[in-house]
Amino acid sequence: LAALPAGTRSAVLNTEARTVEADVLSRRCVMMRLVDFSYEQYQKALRQSAGAVVIILPRSISSVPQDVVRQFMEIEPEMLAMETIVPVYFAVEDDELLSIYEQTRAASASQGSASAAEVLLHTATANGFQMVTSGAQSKAINDWLIPSVEGRLTGLGGEDLPTVVIVAHYDSFGVAPWLSHGADSNGSGISVLLELARLFSRLYTYRRTHAAYNLLFFASGGGKFNYQGTKRWLEDNLDHTDSSLLQDNVAFVLCLDTLGRGNSLHLHVSKPPKEGTLQHAFLRELEMVVASQFPEVKFSMVHKKINLAEDMLAWEHERFAIRRLPAFTISHLESHRDSLRNSIMDRRARVDTKALTRNTRIIAEALTRVIYNLTDKGAPADLQIFTDQMQIQQEQLESVMDWLSSQPRAAQLIDKDSTFLSTLEYYMGRYLKDVKQHHVKADKRDPEFVFYDQLKQVMNAYRVKPAIFDLLLAVCIAAYLGVAYVAVQHFGLLYKMIQRLSLKTKQQ
């Protein structure tokens, strides 16, 4: 990304297994469990030029102590930022893998015995494992597409209606793409976007509740890669077309990101909204809804200027702000640097469905009050709009979250023909009009991103004797042959002596 490599491109492996307890790790496949993982051990393996590192994950992340999870989430960015030729694998534990690990650990620990003879004997007699991958070396994929999906609800009356844009990126990110399920970041954002599409499609069905605002929904791809899907979507709509809802009259852009837990909400802005604008009205409505209906929630506005000197943007709304479109991001995270946004530990268990439902309702209530101008019409602050037939459906949010978090959604895994994308497009098509895909392809001359293949490998563990066993066996065979040779030589001399004695006896 932006000419900066992340992770490792090496994939081929054929070396002996060891654990970090071993004194020598050079050209060995170092196995370690997540519950025992530390950055110091990981660095030790790299410093000793290990042949590979295999990190064993538990079957259920929820069973891992929270301090271990937090520690690993903090280490992940360092693992990605460090350029290394050592292939790093992640595997989910099972009985056979744990058995291999325990046997390897026992063999590695025995190397620290007091007696050199004991070490030599144990090394010669112990069983080891040769770890082998059969795949090819990783190579760049030059024609990969990043797809996004858009849909709209057209407002009632007039041609130059203001447009509210609702955006959430669907892709996930982590140190291992095939294990990146991105439940909170950003499965929760997509869940809220789809629920808002369902609610407002019902309001826009009836003329009496059909608002004079266009609603444009955009599920963007490549969000974890500096929001590449949003960047190209804006370029195509603002620079390469004569008619677009983004060109005419954008009231504001609302980006949804990490909304699945906690008792806080933060509205991230690049520039504080001015009084009298619709952006300021939305901020005021959010504050009012939270204060009157959800006092347990801590709400604040976080102002952060866009740093154009940095290669990576902090939040998705910054893509719109660069193009002078009023935009903000709402999230339960106060900082864009939170490790939760880019971790394979972001699983379904970390999303609180009640908090997600509550946050969806806060956003829906505030957005409705703005679009229908309810405050100026005298509607009380504690008026609950989405009740009875129009209430937020927690069961549906749960099912959508289960679907999203049941599969890895790294951008390297999702192309225009993926099942996930077709399902997302179908779901949006149930509630929105003019639903279509938008594709981003990297520039061949100066690519913004380059993806590599071989993201998933099959590793075979072969039970073998260590190399020293062959050496000792060869020594034993040589010794046996030497003894046999000496014995034969002595037997020959003895035979000749007996013959001579026998001949002398006959002569006498």
XYZ file of C-alpha atoms in Angstrom:
508
model
C 0.000 0.000 0.000
C 1.465 3.345 -1.153
C 4.682 1.443 -2.022
C 5.020 0.258 1.600
C 5.094 -3.535 2.118
C 3.070 -5.118 4.910
C 3.611 -8.599 6.242
C 5.793 -11.202 4.530
C 5.779 -12.461 0.957
C 7.541 -15.742 1.773
C 5.341 -18.798 1.814
C 7.414 -21.923 1.082
C 8.554 -23.991 4.049
C 10.478 -27.239 4.563
C 12.164 -27.334 7.948
C 12.186 -29.008 11.359
C 9.782 -27.891 14.098
C 10.903 -26.324 17.378
C 9.303 -24.254 20.136
C 10.754 -21.082 21.653
C 12.174 -23.110 24.564
C 14.887 -24.450 22.237
C 18.288 -22.768 22.426
C 18.838 -22.796 18.663
C 16.022 -21.633 16.379
C 18.000 -20.930 13.220
C 16.367 -22.482 10.151
C 13.688 -24.057 12.328
C 9.906 -23.744 12.208
C 9.147 -22.110 15.545
C 5.754 -23.046 17.008
C 4.089 -20.969 19.730
C 0.601 -20.835 21.200
C -1.306 -17.588 21.478
C -1.782 -18.020 25.223
C 2.023 -18.102 25.627
C 2.778 -15.584 22.872
C 4.908 -12.525 23.514
C 6.589 -9.997 21.291
C 9.967 -10.837 22.869
C 9.633 -14.498 21.853
C 8.555 -13.474 18.363
C 11.583 -11.181 18.064
C 13.833 -13.952 19.347
C 12.707 -16.213 16.513
C 13.339 -13.490 13.929
C 16.748 -12.552 15.358
C 17.896 -16.163 15.161
C 16.789 -16.379 11.493
C 14.046 -18.917 12.056
C 12.798 -20.695 8.956
C 9.179 -19.858 9.829
C 6.881 -19.027 12.726
C 3.587 -20.818 13.394
C 1.225 -19.153 15.888
C -1.460 -21.520 17.166
C -4.811 -19.894 17.897
C -7.428 -21.429 20.217
C -10.677 -22.739 18.798
C -12.597 -19.969 20.561
C -11.063 -16.522 20.967
C -13.546 -15.811 23.771
C -11.763 -18.419 25.900
C -8.511 -16.436 25.804
C -7.851 -14.111 28.774
C -8.541 -10.477 27.899
C -5.041 -9.336 28.804
C -3.594 -11.814 26.282
C -6.028 -10.606 23.612
C -5.196 -6.953 24.249
C -1.470 -7.671 24.204
C -1.694 -9.460 20.867
C -3.891 -6.722 19.348
C -1.230 -4.175 20.268
C 1.478 -6.332 18.681
C -0.344 -6.918 15.366
C 0.495 -3.505 13.823
C 4.159 -4.057 14.678
C 4.107 -7.488 13.039
C 2.660 -5.984 9.862
C 4.953 -2.968 9.793
C 8.100 -5.054 10.224
C 9.468 -6.156 6.864
C 10.658 -9.760 7.181
C 11.427 -12.634 4.864
C 10.376 -15.184 7.488
C 6.927 -16.623 6.671
C 4.481 -16.299 9.559
C 1.590 -18.749 9.698
C -1.518 -18.850 11.862
C -3.378 -22.071 12.533
C -6.439 -22.883 14.616
C -5.668 -25.584 17.149
C -7.089 -29.086 17.118
C -6.124 -32.278 18.939
C -3.536 -33.368 16.372
C -1.884 -29.950 16.192
C -1.716 -29.702 19.988
C -0.169 -33.176 20.120
C 2.503 -32.092 17.636
C 3.118 -28.947 19.651
C 3.463 -30.790 22.976
C 5.863 -33.372 21.538
C 7.931 -30.628 19.914
C 7.935 -28.649 23.139
C 9.141 -31.645 25.150
C 11.955 -32.247 22.661
C 12.922 -28.558 22.694
C 12.899 -28.295 26.492
C 15.125 -31.361 26.887
C 17.951 -29.497 25.206
C 18.459 -27.580 28.439
C 19.342 -30.734 30.472
C 22.400 -30.646 32.682
C 24.193 -33.559 31.076
C 25.474 -33.302 27.508
C 25.213 -37.076 27.221
C 21.552 -36.948 28.183
C 20.911 -34.266 25.607
C 22.693 -36.269 22.944
C 20.860 -39.464 23.840
C 17.460 -37.764 23.958
C 18.139 -35.925 20.719
C 19.085 -39.138 19.010
C 16.079 -41.133 20.202
C 13.311 -38.486 20.201
C 10.772 -38.117 17.415
C 10.668 -34.795 15.564
C 8.420 -33.184 12.970
C 9.328 -31.819 9.573
C 6.974 -28.978 8.587
C 6.416 -28.785 4.829
C 4.201 -26.619 2.629
C 3.388 -27.668 -0.914
C 2.305 -24.292 -2.339
C 4.244 -21.906 -4.548
C 5.950 -18.682 -3.557
C 3.667 -15.640 -3.256
C 3.327 -13.421 -6.292
C 1.495 -10.202 -7.076
C -2.060 -10.224 -8.457
C -2.106 -7.526 -11.101
C -5.768 -7.503 -12.086
C -7.543 -7.579 -8.695
C -10.715 -5.493 -8.341
C -12.033 -3.866 -5.173
C -15.851 -3.814 -5.430
C -18.323 -1.541 -3.625
C -22.132 -1.435 -3.650
C -24.362 1.642 -3.817
C -28.120 2.197 -3.710
C -30.495 5.095 -3.165
C -33.860 6.308 -1.976
C -35.096 9.283 -3.981
C -36.748 12.130 -2.101
C -40.206 13.513 -2.839
C -40.712 16.739 -4.778
C -38.426 18.844 -6.944
C -35.251 17.975 -8.788
C -32.600 19.756 -6.705
C -33.198 17.982 -3.415
C -30.448 17.809 -0.795
C -28.763 14.417 -0.443
C -27.702 12.665 2.750
C -24.984 10.074 2.080
C -24.628 7.109 4.466
C -21.368 5.171 4.155
C -19.728 2.142 5.787
C -16.816 0.026 4.572
C -17.436 -3.703 4.642
C -13.914 -5.128 4.538
C -11.931 -6.340 7.527
C -8.231 -6.359 8.305
C -5.704 -8.169 10.445
C -2.317 -9.817 10.433
C -3.803 -12.910 8.707
C -6.393 -12.139 5.970
C -8.148 -15.522 6.192
C -8.737 -14.986 9.915
C -9.914 -11.362 9.649
C -13.633 -11.455 10.442
C -13.951 -7.805 11.464
C -17.062 -8.104 13.639
C -16.997 -4.619 15.156
C -14.747 -3.082 12.512
C -16.620 -2.881 10.411
C -19.360 -5.492 10.463
C -21.224 -3.332 12.964
C -21.113 -0.332 10.597
C -22.552 -2.366 7.717
C -25.250 -3.790 10.019
C -26.341 -0.277 10.998
C -26.286 0.854 7.350
C -28.540 -2.028 6.273
C -30.950 -1.419 9.155
C -31.154 2.287 8.277
C -31.867 1.312 4.666
C -34.701 -0.931 5.837
C -36.234 1.689 8.130
C -36.113 4.592 5.683
C -37.338 2.464 2.788
C -40.531 1.948 4.788
C -40.835 5.663 5.504
C -40.241 6.470 1.836
C -42.913 3.996 0.746
C -45.792 6.282 1.832
C -46.335 9.762 0.454
C -47.209 11.133 3.889
C -43.794 10.137 5.304
C -41.757 10.552 2.106
C -39.132 13.188 2.965
C -37.715 15.820 0.639
C -34.205 14.370 0.898
C -32.353 11.914 -1.299
C -30.669 9.146 0.684
C -27.588 7.594 -0.904
C -26.208 4.403 0.700
C -22.678 3.243 -0.066
C -21.067 0.015 1.202
C -17.468 0.710 0.307
C -14.650 -1.730 -0.359
C -10.980 -1.240 0.390
C -11.721 0.717 3.536
C -8.757 -0.879 5.277
C -6.552 0.122 2.355
C -6.843 3.869 2.781
C -10.488 3.851 1.635
C -9.630 3.079 -1.991
C -13.241 2.253 -2.909
C -14.501 5.602 -1.599
C -11.656 7.501 -3.245
C -12.380 6.156 -6.734
C -16.155 6.418 -6.244
C -15.762 10.113 -5.504
C -13.494 10.606 -8.504
C -15.949 8.912 -10.839
C -18.941 10.837 -9.494
C -17.321 14.242 -9.192
C -14.802 14.290 -12.038
C -16.005 11.895 -14.715
C -19.760 12.362 -14.926
C -22.159 15.204 -15.629
C -24.978 14.073 -13.371
C -24.559 12.669 -9.876
C -26.211 13.030 -6.490
C -22.765 13.853 -5.118
C -22.448 16.814 -7.478
C -25.769 18.498 -6.896
C -26.540 19.265 -3.266
C -24.946 17.131 -0.542
C -26.368 17.984 2.875
C -23.778 15.855 4.703
C -22.048 12.469 4.626
C -22.446 10.161 7.622
C -19.800 7.419 7.899
C -20.468 4.473 10.225
C -17.525 2.746 11.873
C -17.197 0.418 14.906
C -20.575 0.778 16.623
C -20.921 -2.600 18.315
C -19.972 -2.096 21.952
C -19.359 0.321 24.802
C -21.342 3.146 26.393
C -19.869 6.000 24.403
C -20.351 7.580 20.989
C -18.016 10.013 19.290
C -18.660 12.150 16.243
C -15.317 12.554 14.467
C -15.017 15.676 12.319
C -12.241 17.297 10.301
C -13.844 20.694 10.700
C -16.427 21.613 13.361
C -19.839 22.238 11.721
C -21.040 25.840 11.627
C -24.276 26.869 13.250
C -27.180 27.049 10.843
C -25.904 24.178 8.673
C -27.540 20.776 8.424
C -24.364 19.192 9.806
C -24.706 21.294 12.945
C -28.385 20.355 13.170
C -27.455 16.657 13.060
C -24.868 17.164 15.818
C -27.466 18.971 17.920
C -30.025 16.200 17.370
C -27.525 13.514 18.353
C -26.779 15.325 21.585
C -30.495 15.785 22.266
C -31.443 12.151 21.597
C -28.598 10.817 23.753
C -29.302 13.209 26.639
C -33.081 12.652 26.698
C -33.400 8.956 25.822
C -30.028 7.335 26.574
C -28.396 9.189 29.485
C -26.041 6.264 30.145
C -24.257 6.995 26.871
C -21.341 9.427 26.842
C -21.428 11.510 23.656
C -18.769 13.903 22.374
C -17.441 15.489 19.223
C -13.803 14.770 18.370
C -12.103 17.314 16.139
C -9.045 16.147 14.199
C -7.608 18.003 11.239
C -6.609 16.004 8.169
C -2.869 15.440 8.048
C -2.061 15.323 4.336
C 1.568 14.516 5.164
C 0.532 11.054 6.348
C 0.010 8.272 3.822
C -2.971 6.802 5.693
C -6.169 8.681 6.500
C -7.637 8.321 9.969
C -11.363 7.950 9.175
C -13.468 7.450 6.059
C -15.103 10.888 6.283
C -11.716 12.436 5.490
C -12.012 11.167 1.906
C -15.141 13.294 1.523
C -13.711 16.256 3.416
C -10.754 16.394 1.020
C -13.287 16.864 -1.797
C -14.991 19.634 0.210
C -18.059 17.593 1.088
C -19.366 18.009 4.680
C -18.777 14.688 6.398
C -18.195 13.024 9.751
C -17.743 9.559 11.221
C -19.648 8.203 14.197
C -17.970 5.509 16.276
C -17.710 4.251 19.846
C -13.924 4.601 19.528
C -12.395 7.887 20.572
C -9.158 7.393 18.628
C -8.555 6.141 15.101
C -5.420 4.401 16.382
C -7.361 1.884 18.446
C -5.963 -1.596 17.774
C -9.494 -3.057 17.529
C -9.864 -1.634 14.016
C -7.157 -3.890 12.543
C -7.111 -7.170 14.413
C -7.924 -10.833 13.871
C -9.149 -10.755 17.487
C -12.192 -8.713 16.373
C -14.672 -11.599 16.494
C -18.420 -11.902 16.983
C -18.107 -12.339 20.744
C -16.730 -8.796 21.035
C -19.935 -7.240 19.668
C -22.677 -6.414 22.172
C -25.929 -6.710 20.239
C -27.817 -4.564 22.757
C -25.268 -1.777 22.398
C -25.430 -2.133 18.605
C -29.238 -1.900 18.674
C -29.101 1.137 20.958
C -26.551 2.914 18.746
C -28.622 2.150 15.653
C -31.634 3.705 17.309
C -29.704 6.827 18.359
C -28.482 7.384 14.793
C -31.890 6.623 13.246
C -33.730 8.941 15.644
C -31.293 11.835 15.117
C -31.261 11.384 11.349
C -35.049 11.306 11.188
C -35.373 14.438 13.296
C -33.042 16.249 10.877
C -34.655 15.029 7.671
C -38.195 15.761 8.846
C -37.195 18.931 10.748
C -38.997 17.677 13.850
C -37.295 19.939 16.393
C -38.322 23.120 14.579
C -41.826 21.708 14.309
C -42.016 21.438 18.086
C -41.474 17.701 18.591
C -40.344 16.973 22.176
C -36.766 15.792 22.705
C -37.856 12.476 24.225
C -40.178 11.618 21.321
C -39.485 8.018 20.289
C -40.052 7.688 16.562
C -39.100 4.078 15.941
C -41.595 2.126 18.026
C -44.240 -0.547 17.420
C -44.249 -1.442 13.706
C -41.213 0.738 13.000
C -38.964 -0.360 15.840
C -35.336 -1.369 15.428
C -35.241 -5.135 14.947
C -32.590 -6.529 17.252
C -33.073 -10.051 15.892
C -32.333 -8.850 12.373
C -29.260 -6.967 13.528
C -28.092 -10.148 15.260
C -28.600 -12.279 12.149
C -26.787 -9.760 9.946
C -23.898 -9.606 12.437
C -23.747 -13.413 12.557
C -23.593 -13.523 8.759
C -20.935 -10.822 8.485
C -18.679 -12.180 11.226
C -18.934 -15.802 10.076
C -16.577 -15.187 7.144
C -13.285 -13.378 6.514
C -13.828 -10.130 4.592
C -10.300 -8.981 3.852
C -10.179 -6.989 0.621
C -7.725 -9.542 -0.837
C -10.425 -12.230 -0.611
C -13.459 -10.434 -2.065
C -13.843 -9.876 -5.775
C -16.860 -8.950 -7.897
C -18.027 -12.591 -8.105
C -17.762 -13.460 -4.414
C -20.783 -14.883 -2.603
C -20.485 -12.243 0.102
C -20.752 -9.386 -2.380
C -23.721 -10.878 -4.248
C -25.534 -11.417 -0.928
C -24.816 -7.836 0.158
C -26.042 -6.522 -3.188
C -29.215 -8.618 -2.917
C -29.868 -7.421 0.639
C -29.483 -3.778 -0.331
C -31.680 -4.376 -3.370
C -34.566 -5.399 -1.090
C -34.837 -1.863 0.267
C -33.063 0.496 -2.144
C -33.356 1.524 -5.788
C -30.691 1.578 -8.497
C -28.459 -0.825 -6.576
C -25.229 -1.496 -8.451
C -21.599 -2.396 -7.973
C -18.703 -0.023 -8.355
C -15.239 -1.441 -9.086
C -11.757 -0.114 -8.359
C -8.684 -1.428 -10.169
C -5.153 -0.387 -9.298
C -3.330 1.832 -11.755
C -0.809 -0.332 -13.629
C 1.755 2.460 -13.962
C 1.570 3.676 -10.375
C -0.528 1.211 -8.345
C -2.109 2.494 -5.128
C -2.208 -1.071 -3.803
C -0.796 -4.476 -4.753
C -2.255 -7.702 -3.390
C -0.420 -11.019 -3.239
C -1.708 -14.567 -3.502
C -0.925 -17.631 -1.363
C -2.887 -16.259 1.591
C -3.797 -19.769 2.672
C -1.476 -22.756 2.696
C -1.675 -26.429 3.609
C 1.153 -27.385 5.945
C 2.049 -31.042 6.441
C 3.836 -32.331 9.537
C 5.936 -35.446 8.905
C 7.155 -37.463 11.880
C 10.906 -37.866 11.440
C 14.004 -38.717 13.401
C 16.457 -35.834 13.825
C 19.529 -35.581 11.592
C 21.796 -36.594 14.489
C 19.960 -39.929 14.618
C 21.175 -40.667 11.085
C 24.661 -39.603 12.099
C 24.709 -41.825 15.174
C 23.228 -44.681 13.187
C 25.972 -44.259 10.607
C 28.591 -44.237 13.382
C 27.122 -47.407 14.882
C 27.075 -49.141 11.519
C 30.653 -48.053 10.855
C 31.683 -49.295 14.293
C 29.930 -52.610 13.697
C 31.588 -53.020 10.342
C 34.934 -52.078 11.881
C 34.546 -54.657 14.622
C 33.454 -57.220 12.079
C 36.426 -56.394 9.880
C 38.856 -56.675 12.781
C 37.217 -59.903 13.870
C 37.489 -61.342 10.380
C 41.136 -60.270 10.172
C 41.903 -61.868 13.528
C 39.971 -64.969 12.570
C 42.013 -65.232 9.389
C 45.296 -64.937 11.250
C 44.120 -67.480 13.793
C 43.089 -69.821 10.997
C 46.502 -69.540 9.347
C 48.261 -70.194 12.654
C 46.131 -73.285 13.220
C 46.951 -74.507 9.704
C 50.679 -74.015 10.274
C 50.541 -75.840 13.601
C 48.643 -78.651 11.976
C 51.197 -78.908 9.154
C 54.146 -79.057 11.602
C 52.408 -81.751 13.564
C 51.972 -83.882 10.457
C 55.597 -83.413 9.460
C 56.774 -84.521 12.871
